[in-house]
Coordinates of C-alpha atoms in Angstrom, one line a residue:
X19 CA 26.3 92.7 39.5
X20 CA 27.4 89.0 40.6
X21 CA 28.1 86.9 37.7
X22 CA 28.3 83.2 38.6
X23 CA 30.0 80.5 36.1
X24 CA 28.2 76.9 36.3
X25 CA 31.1 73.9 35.3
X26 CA 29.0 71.1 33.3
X27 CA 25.5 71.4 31.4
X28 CA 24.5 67.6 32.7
X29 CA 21.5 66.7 34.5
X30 CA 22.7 68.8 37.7
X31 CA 23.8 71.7 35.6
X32 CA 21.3 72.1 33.5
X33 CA 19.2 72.0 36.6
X34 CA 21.0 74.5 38.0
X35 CA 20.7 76.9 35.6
X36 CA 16.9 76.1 34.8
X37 CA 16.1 76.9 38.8
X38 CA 18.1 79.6 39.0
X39 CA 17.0 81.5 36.0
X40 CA 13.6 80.3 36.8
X41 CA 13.8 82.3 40.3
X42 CA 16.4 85.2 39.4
X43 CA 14.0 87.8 39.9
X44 CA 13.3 86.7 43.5
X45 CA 17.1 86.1 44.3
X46 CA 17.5 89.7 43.0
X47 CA 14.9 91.0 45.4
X48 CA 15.7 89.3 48.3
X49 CA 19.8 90.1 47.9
X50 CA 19.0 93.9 47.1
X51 CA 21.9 93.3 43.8
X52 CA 21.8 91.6 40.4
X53 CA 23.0 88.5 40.0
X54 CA 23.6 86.0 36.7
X55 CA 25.4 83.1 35.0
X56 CA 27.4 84.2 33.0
X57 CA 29.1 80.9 31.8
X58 CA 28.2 77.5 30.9
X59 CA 31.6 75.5 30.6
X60 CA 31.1 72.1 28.6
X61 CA 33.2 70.5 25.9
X62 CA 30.1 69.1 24.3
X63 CA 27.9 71.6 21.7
X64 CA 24.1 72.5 22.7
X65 CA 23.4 74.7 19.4
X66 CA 19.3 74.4 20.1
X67 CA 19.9 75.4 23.7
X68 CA 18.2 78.7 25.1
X69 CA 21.5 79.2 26.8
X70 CA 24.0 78.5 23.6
X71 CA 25.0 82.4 24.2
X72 CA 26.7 81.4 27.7
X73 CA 28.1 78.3 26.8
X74 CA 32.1 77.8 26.7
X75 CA 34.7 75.3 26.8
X76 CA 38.0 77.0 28.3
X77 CA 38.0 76.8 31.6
X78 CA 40.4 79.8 31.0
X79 CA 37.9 82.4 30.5
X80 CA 36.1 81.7 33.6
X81 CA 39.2 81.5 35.9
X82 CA 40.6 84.6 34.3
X83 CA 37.1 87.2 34.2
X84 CA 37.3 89.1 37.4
X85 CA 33.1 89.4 37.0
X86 CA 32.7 85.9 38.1
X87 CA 32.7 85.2 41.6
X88 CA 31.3 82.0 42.3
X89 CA 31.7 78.7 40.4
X90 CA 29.5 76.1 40.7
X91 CA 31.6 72.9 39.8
X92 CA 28.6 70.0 38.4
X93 CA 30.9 67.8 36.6
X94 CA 32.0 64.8 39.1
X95 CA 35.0 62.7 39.4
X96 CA 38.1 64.0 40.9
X97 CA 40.5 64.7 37.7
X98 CA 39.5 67.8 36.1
X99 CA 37.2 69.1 38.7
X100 CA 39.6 68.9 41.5
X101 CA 41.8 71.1 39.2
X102 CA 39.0 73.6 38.3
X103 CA 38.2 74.3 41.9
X104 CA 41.6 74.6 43.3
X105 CA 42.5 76.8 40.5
X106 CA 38.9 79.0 41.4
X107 CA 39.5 78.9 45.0
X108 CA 43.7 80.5 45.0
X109 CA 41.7 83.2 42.0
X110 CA 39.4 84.2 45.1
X111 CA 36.2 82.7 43.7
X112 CA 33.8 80.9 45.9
X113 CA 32.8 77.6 44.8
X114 CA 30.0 75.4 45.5
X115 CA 30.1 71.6 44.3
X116 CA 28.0 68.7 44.0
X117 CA 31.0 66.2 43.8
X118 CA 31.1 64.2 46.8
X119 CA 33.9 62.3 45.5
X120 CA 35.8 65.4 45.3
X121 CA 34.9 66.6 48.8
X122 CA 35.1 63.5 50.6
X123 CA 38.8 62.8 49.3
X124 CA 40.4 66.8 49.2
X125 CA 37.7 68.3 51.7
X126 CA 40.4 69.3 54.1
X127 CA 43.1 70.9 51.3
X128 CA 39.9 72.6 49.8
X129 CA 38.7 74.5 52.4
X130 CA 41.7 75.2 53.7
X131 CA 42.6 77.4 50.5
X132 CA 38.8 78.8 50.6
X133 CA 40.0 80.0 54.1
X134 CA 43.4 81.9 53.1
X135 CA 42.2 83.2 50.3
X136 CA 38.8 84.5 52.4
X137 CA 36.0 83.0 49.9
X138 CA 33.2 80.0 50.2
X139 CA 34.0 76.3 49.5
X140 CA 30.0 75.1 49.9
X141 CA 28.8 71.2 49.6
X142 CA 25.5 71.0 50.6
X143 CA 24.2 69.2 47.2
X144 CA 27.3 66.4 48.5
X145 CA 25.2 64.1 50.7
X146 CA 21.8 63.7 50.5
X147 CA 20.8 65.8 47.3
X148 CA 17.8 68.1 48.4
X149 CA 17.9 67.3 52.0
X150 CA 19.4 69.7 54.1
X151 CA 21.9 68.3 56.3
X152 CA 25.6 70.2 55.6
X153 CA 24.1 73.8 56.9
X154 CA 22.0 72.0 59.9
X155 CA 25.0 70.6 61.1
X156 CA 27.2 73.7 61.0
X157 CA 24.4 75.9 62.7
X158 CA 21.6 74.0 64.1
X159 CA 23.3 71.1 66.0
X160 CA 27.0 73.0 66.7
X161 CA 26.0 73.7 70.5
X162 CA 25.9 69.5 70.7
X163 CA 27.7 66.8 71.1
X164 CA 27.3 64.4 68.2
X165 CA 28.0 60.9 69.1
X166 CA 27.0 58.8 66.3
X167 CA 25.5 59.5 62.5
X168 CA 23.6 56.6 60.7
X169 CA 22.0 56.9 57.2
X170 CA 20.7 55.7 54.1
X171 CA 22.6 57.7 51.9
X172 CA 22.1 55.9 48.2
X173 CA 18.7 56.2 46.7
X174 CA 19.3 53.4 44.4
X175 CA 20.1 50.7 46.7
X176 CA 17.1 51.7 49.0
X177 CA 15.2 51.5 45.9
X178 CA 16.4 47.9 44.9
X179 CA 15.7 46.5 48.3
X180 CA 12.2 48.0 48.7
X181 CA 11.0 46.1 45.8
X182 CA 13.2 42.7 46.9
X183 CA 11.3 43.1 51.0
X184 CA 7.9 44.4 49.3
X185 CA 7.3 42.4 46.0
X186 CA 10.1 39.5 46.8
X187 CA 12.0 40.8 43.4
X188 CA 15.4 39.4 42.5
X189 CA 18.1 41.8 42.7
X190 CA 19.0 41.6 38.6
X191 CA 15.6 42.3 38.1
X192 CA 15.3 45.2 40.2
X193 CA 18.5 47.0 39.2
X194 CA 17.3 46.5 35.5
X195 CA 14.0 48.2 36.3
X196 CA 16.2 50.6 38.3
X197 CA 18.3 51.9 35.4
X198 CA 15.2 51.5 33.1
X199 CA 13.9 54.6 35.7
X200 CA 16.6 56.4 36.0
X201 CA 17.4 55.7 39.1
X202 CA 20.1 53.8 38.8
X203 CA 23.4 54.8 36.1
X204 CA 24.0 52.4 33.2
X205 CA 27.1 51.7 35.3
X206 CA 25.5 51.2 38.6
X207 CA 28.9 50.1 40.3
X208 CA 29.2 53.2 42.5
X209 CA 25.8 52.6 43.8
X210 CA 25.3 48.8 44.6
X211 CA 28.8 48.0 45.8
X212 CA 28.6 50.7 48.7
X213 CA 31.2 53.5 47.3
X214 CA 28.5 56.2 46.7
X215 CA 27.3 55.9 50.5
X216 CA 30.9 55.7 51.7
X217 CA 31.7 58.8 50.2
X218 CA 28.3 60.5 51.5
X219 CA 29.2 59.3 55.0
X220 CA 33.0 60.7 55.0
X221 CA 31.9 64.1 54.4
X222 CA 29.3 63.9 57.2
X223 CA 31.9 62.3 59.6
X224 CA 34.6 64.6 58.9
X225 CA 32.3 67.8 59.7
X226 CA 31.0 66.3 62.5
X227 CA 34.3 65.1 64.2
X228 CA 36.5 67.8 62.9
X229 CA 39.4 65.2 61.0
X230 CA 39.1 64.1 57.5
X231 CA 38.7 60.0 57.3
X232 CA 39.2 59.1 53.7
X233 CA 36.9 56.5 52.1
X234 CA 40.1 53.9 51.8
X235 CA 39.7 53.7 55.5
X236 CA 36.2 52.9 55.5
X237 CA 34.9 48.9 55.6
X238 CA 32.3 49.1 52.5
X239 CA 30.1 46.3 51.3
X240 CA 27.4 46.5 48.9
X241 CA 24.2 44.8 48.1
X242 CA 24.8 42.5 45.0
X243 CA 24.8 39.7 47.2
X244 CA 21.5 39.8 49.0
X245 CA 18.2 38.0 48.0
X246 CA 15.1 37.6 48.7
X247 CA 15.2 34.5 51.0
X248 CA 17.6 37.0 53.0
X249 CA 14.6 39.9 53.0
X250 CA 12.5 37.3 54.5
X251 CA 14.6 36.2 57.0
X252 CA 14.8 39.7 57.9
X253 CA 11.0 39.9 58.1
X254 CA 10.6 37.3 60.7
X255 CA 13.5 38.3 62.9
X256 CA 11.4 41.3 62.9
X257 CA 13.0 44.0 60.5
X258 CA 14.3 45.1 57.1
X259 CA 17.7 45.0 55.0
X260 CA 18.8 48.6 54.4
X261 CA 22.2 49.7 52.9
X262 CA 23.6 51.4 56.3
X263 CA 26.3 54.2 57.2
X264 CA 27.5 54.5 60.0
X265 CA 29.8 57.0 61.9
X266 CA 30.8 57.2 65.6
X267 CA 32.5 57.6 68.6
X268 CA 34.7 54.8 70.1
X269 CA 36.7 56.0 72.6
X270 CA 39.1 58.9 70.8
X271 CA 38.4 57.3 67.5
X272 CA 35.6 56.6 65.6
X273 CA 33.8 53.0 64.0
X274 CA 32.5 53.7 60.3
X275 CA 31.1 51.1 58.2
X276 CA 28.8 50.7 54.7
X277 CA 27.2 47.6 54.7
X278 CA 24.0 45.5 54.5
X279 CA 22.0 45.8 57.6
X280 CA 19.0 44.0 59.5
X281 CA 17.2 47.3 60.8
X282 CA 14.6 46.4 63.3
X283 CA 11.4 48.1 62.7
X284 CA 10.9 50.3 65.8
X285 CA 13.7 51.8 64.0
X286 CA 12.8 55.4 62.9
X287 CA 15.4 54.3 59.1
X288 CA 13.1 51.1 59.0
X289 CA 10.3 53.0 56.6
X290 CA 11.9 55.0 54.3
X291 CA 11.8 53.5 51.0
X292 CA 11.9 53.7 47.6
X293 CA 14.9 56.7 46.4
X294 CA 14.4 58.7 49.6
X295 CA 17.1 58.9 51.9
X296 CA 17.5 59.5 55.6
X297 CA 19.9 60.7 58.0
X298 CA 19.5 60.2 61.5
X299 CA 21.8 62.1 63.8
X300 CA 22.1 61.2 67.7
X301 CA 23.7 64.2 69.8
X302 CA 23.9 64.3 73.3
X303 CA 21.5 67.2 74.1
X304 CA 18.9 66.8 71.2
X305 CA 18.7 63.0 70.9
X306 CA 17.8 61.3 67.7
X307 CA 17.1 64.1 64.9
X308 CA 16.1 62.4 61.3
X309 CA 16.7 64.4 57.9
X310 CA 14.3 62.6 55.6
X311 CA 14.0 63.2 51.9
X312 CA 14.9 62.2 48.1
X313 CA 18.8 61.9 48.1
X314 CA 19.1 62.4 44.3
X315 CA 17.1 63.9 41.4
X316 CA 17.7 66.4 38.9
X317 CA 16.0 69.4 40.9
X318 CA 16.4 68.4 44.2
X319 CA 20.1 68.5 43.8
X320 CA 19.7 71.7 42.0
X321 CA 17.5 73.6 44.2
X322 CA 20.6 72.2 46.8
X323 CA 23.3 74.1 44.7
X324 CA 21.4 77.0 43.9
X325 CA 20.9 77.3 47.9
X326 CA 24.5 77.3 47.9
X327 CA 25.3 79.9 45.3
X328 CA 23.1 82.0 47.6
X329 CA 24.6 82.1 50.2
X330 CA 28.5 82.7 48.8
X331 CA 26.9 85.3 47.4
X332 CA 25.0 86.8 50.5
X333 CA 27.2 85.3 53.2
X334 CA 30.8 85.8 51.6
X335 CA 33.5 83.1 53.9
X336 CA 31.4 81.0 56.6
X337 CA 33.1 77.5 55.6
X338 CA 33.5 74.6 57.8
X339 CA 37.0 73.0 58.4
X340 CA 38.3 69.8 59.8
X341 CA 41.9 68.9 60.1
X342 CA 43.9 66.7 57.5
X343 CA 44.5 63.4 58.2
X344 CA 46.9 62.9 60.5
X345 CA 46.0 59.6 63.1
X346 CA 46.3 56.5 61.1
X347 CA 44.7 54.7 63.8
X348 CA 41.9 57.4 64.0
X349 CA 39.4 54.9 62.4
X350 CA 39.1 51.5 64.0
X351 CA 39.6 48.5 61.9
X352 CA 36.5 46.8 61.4
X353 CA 38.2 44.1 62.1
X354 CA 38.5 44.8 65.3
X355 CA 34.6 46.0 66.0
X356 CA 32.4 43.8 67.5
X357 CA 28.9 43.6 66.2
X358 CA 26.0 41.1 65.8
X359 CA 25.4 39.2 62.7
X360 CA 23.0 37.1 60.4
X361 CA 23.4 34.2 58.8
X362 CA 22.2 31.5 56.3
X363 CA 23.5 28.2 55.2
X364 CA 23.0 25.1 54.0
X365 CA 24.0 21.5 54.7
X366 CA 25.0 22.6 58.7
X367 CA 23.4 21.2 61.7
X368 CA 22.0 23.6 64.5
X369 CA 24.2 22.1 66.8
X370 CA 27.1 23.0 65.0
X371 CA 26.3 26.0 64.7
X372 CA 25.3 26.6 68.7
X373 CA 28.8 24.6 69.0
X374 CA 30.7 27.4 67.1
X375 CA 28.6 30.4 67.7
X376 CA 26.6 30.1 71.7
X377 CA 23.6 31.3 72.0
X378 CA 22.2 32.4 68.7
X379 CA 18.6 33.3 67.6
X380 CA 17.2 31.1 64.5
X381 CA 15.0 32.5 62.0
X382 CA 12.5 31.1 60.0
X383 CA 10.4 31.2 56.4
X384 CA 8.3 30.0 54.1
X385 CA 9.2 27.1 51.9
X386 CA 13.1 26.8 53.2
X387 CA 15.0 24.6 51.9
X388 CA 15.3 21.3 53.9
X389 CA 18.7 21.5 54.8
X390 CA 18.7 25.5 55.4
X391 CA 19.6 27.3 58.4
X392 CA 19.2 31.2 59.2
X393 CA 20.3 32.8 62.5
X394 CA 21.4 35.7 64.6
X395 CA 24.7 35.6 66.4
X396 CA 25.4 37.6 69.7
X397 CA 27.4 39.9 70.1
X398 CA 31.2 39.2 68.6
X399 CA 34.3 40.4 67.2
X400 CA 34.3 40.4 63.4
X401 CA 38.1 39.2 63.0
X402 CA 36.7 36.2 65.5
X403 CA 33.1 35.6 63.2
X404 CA 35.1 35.4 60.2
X405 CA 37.5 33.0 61.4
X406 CA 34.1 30.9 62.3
X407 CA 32.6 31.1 59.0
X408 CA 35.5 30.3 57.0
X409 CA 34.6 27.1 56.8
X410 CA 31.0 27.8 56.5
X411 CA 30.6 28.7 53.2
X412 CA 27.7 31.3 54.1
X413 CA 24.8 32.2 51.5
X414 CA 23.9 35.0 53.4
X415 CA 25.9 37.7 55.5
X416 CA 24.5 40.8 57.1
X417 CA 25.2 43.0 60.1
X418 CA 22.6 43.8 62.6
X419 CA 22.3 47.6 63.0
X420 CA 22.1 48.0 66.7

């Protein structure tokens, strides 16, 4: 019999266990052996739990019981987790995770010990929740090229700016509504200012172009600053605002960015709204493939990490790799990348503005202010627009996904 130890009874873990136990009988079946949890490790006490009997607080126990063979690490952050896998992977235990912060900054080390020691580091649950996108990527799309990877990776922020484009909603009001959902944490930093998605989009990057780029190297910007005069800006230039990530080829290195984009609609990420997420990959065989589905939830995620503990089980050592960091100059500075922006100010002629910027396209809405002024730049470095607007004093900001 495989015994399986799952690290934190949360809304993930107690997912976890609820799907698997739910479906044991059919895992059992299909893998021709018995399988189990065996552990529950949390400090906190769940006395009127069904699954008090399995519940545990020394990590000890699990590392040291030879029965166990995969771990399932639900707990987050990158302190004690990042401990508890290590310390699983160099016993010989396979380990699946949810914790993109923990694969996205100790990816490489990770796997590289789930290597030697011949067992499964799996992270499907990391990026996208319930949508399959890890496993595609290592078996579907390996006979490609990949050239570039865009998404909307955070559920939250897709939410907030569906309801600011659809219902003209001020962002406060939205993220309040938000966290009275669910959706968004009572501590919704992670989400809003960008760092979620950033995380997400390192994993993806570093599987797809084989060396790990850390989230410190990635430009991030969030969406506490947009409004709804900026959503309908967006509308007449003839698109939507979506939190964007970005990954791809520039010569031998690779632009990656999270930040506020104008997406035009013909855009295949322009209608998914709401919490869903999407993930649209561009190779050079297949063309545009789109991964589309709800990034986050309790059993979404689950069923995700339960898929996981599957195949360790069945599968035994099929992990992915990518080197450790090495290049420092293996990310571009966004500084450096030249893009396309938007605009919106107050108090500055147009012919300033033509003056500073060429040929820009101006945008219009209902009820503007008298003295305000949206537009589209061409085509420019970003170290060159910010120079422009530092003088500006811009309201509104936003790239222009292309």
């Amino acid at each position: 019999m495989s015994k399986i130890a799952i690290l934190g009874f949360g809304t993930v873990g107690s997912g976890t266990v609820e799907v698997f136990l739910k479906n044991k009988s059919n895992y059992q079946k299909n893998m021709g052996q018995d399988v189990d949890i065996k552990y529950i490790l949390d400090i906190r006490d769940f006395p009127d739990s069904p699954y008090a009997d399995k519940l545990v607080k020394d990590f000890n126990i699990i590392v040291n019981d030879p029965e166990v063979t995969v771990v399932a690490e639900l707990i987050g952050g990158n302190t004690f987790a990042y401990d508890a896998v290590k310390q699983a992977l160099e016993a010989g235990k396979s380990v699946v995770t949810s914790n993109k912060e923990l694969v996205a900054t100790k990816g490489a080390e990770l796997l590289k010990i789930a290597n030697e020691k011949n067992v499964s580091f799996f992270f499907e649950a990391s990026v996208g929740g319930g949508i399959p996108i890890i496993r595609p990527l290592q078996q579907c799309l390996m006979s490609d090229v990949i050239t570039s990877i865009t998404g909307i990776l955070n559920g939250t922020t897709n939410y907030i700016l569906t309801k600011m484009i659809k219902e003209g909603a001020e962002f406060s009001d939205v993220l309040a509504e938000a966290q009275k959902l669910g959706y968004a944490e009572s501590n919704p930093e992670a989400d809003v200012s960008g760092g979620d998605a950033c995380r997400k989009i390192c994993i993806l990057a570093s599987l797809i172009f084989g060396r790990h780029i850390d989230p410190e190297d990635v430009y991030t910007r969030g969406i506490t600053s947009i409004t709804k005069e900026d959503a309908e800006y967006a509308a007449n230039w003839g698109g939507v605002i979506k939190l964007i990530a970005f990954a791809g080829k520039c010569g031998e290195s690779l632009e990656i960015t999270v930040c506020p984009s104008f997406v035009p609609l013909e855009s295949q990420l322009s209608g998914v709204n709401d919490v869903f997420n999407a993930i649209l990959v561009k190779g050079e065989a297949t063309g545009e493939v789109v991964f589309y589905g709800k990034g986050a939830g309790k059993y979404p995620t689950a069923s995700a990490v339960v898929s996981d503990i599957l195949n360790a089980l069945k599968h035994g050592n099929k992990n992915l790799s990518w080197e450790e960091r090495s290049d420092e100059n293996h990310v571009v500075d966004y500084n450096k990348q030249k893009h396309r922006f938007y605009l919106r100010l107050e108090g500055v002629s147009k012919s300033k503005i033509k003056e500073l910027f060429g040929e820009v396209v101006f945008l219009s809405r209902k009820n503007a202010l008298e003295d305000e002024v949206a537009f589209v730049t061409p085509v420019i470095c970003v170290e060159e627009f910010e120079k422009k607007c530092s003088d500006l004093y811009p309201l509104g900001k936003i790239q222009i996904m292309d």
